[in-house]
Amino acid sequence: MKIIAVHAYTVRNQTAVPYVWRKGLPGSDEFTEQTWLRLVTDAGIEGWSCAVRGPIALDLIERRLKPMLLGKNPLLKEQLWHEVWEIDRLEEFPIYMMGVVDAALWDITAKAANLPVYQLLGGYRDSIEAYASTVTYATTEEFLDVADQCLARGFKAIKLHAWGDARKDAALCQALRQHVGPDIALMYDGSAGFDPYESLYLGRALEEADYLWYEEPMREFSINAYKRLCEQLDIPVLAAETSDGCHYNVADFIAQGAADMVRTSWFYKGGITGALRVAHLADSFQLSAEVHGMGVENIHLCLAIRNNHYYETLVMGNPVVFEKRIGPDAHVRAPDAPGMGHDVELKTLEKVAVARI
Ligand SMILES: [Mg+2]
């Protein structure tokens, strides 16, 4: 099989539900841009993947990835994965571009095998429980109201993205535990908003409130800072979400004792190939590799990786808007169709694309 054409289409939509993302960080943009990558093969199979950016993704696909892909065998995913890393050495890709080609290649491979991606990857389960991962709301009362809506929708696990103020966030986390009782799994995500001292203060509050994990309190630049935090706390620290370098970097987090659980995702860890490497690396140390973020690629990963426990689904707006794929029991399944199962139509894209190659 050979790749005979590489196309990309950028689409732009008004953001349906605007949201805030902790104090000091920008929230939602007014418009959401996505660039769809389409690989055409001489076997009549097409591979799709979606880069969640506009012009920057289009530029990198046109200038670097298209020349690399034309004429190549799409089934040699491992070879092409390493070629992307070679180009990354020169180009320093944004981390979310590292897996865009790989995901489209897995789409082709799974279509050729006539299987949904997760079954091709091994397949550990057919559905998985989702946790409600909040955006940042204005007040404690509003967070508690949102939590009630999530519980009414069937969720049994909730993760907070709060304000980024250690004392206020700690009080919120404790108020939420009081509110929902002992049987709901609660997690907290610091979105790298804290220094080591604030991280320790907040971590102790989360321990007291029996949280399941403490995610990314600091930027993931200093493995030493994470190592100290892991030594000081009993609650599992979940790290290496946005750190660059895929399993090469996650290996150091694990070896140094700088994470009790690690993050993996197609989005930040180099596609399906990279995400699996991280998951298997963690598994060899009997650590969990929790899949970060939404989307159909991550659903396939959640269903294929044994040492992952939930699917993360963002909840936003009030009244809360839930992701359409979540079932009434808060479980999610992968599309049955062979491949990744993207909901994308060429005809529509050709009509609505604001830029293309
Ligand atoms: Mg996170």
PDB file of C-alpha atoms in Angstrom, residues 81 102 246 264-267 269-280 289 298 301 305:
ATOM      1  CA  TRP A  81       6.599   7.611  13.806  1.00  0.00           C
ATOM      2  CA  ASP A 102       0.255   8.446  13.453  1.00  0.00           C
ATOM      3  CA  CYS A 246       6.894  10.771  25.076  1.00  0.00           C
ATOM      4  CA  THR A 264      -0.893   9.312  28.405  1.00  0.00           C
ATOM      5  CA  SER A 265      -2.877  10.515  25.372  1.00  0.00           C
ATOM      6  CA  TRP A 266      -2.742  10.534  21.601  1.00  0.00           C
ATOM      7  CA  PHE A 267      -2.719  14.325  21.823  1.00  0.00           C
ATOM      8  CA  LYS A 269       2.323  11.671  23.580  1.00  0.00           C
ATOM      9  CA  GLY A 270       2.767  11.188  19.862  1.00  0.00           C
ATOM     10  CA  GLY A 271      -0.432   9.572  18.649  1.00  0.00           C
ATOM     11  CA  ILE A 272      -1.608   6.046  19.315  1.00  0.00           C
ATOM     12  CA  THR A 273       1.902   4.613  18.965  1.00  0.00           C
ATOM     13  CA  GLY A 274       3.388   6.974  21.562  1.00  0.00           C
ATOM     14  CA  ALA A 275       0.449   6.688  23.958  1.00  0.00           C
ATOM     15  CA  LEU A 276       0.755   2.902  23.984  1.00  0.00           C
ATOM     16  CA  ARG A 277       4.485   3.089  24.651  1.00  0.00           C
ATOM     17  CA  VAL A 278       3.809   5.245  27.722  1.00  0.00           C
ATOM     18  CA  ALA A 279       1.025   2.927  28.906  1.00  0.00           C
ATOM     19  CA  HIS A 280       3.174  -0.191  28.578  1.00  0.00           C
ATOM     20  CA  ALA A 289      -1.309   5.426  32.793  1.00  0.00           C
ATOM     21  CA  ASN A 298      -8.651   8.610  23.376  1.00  0.00           C
ATOM     22  CA  LEU A 301      -6.907   4.079  23.947  1.00  0.00           C
ATOM     23  CA  ILE A 305      -5.101   0.046  27.866  1.00  0.00           C
TER      24      ILE A 305
END
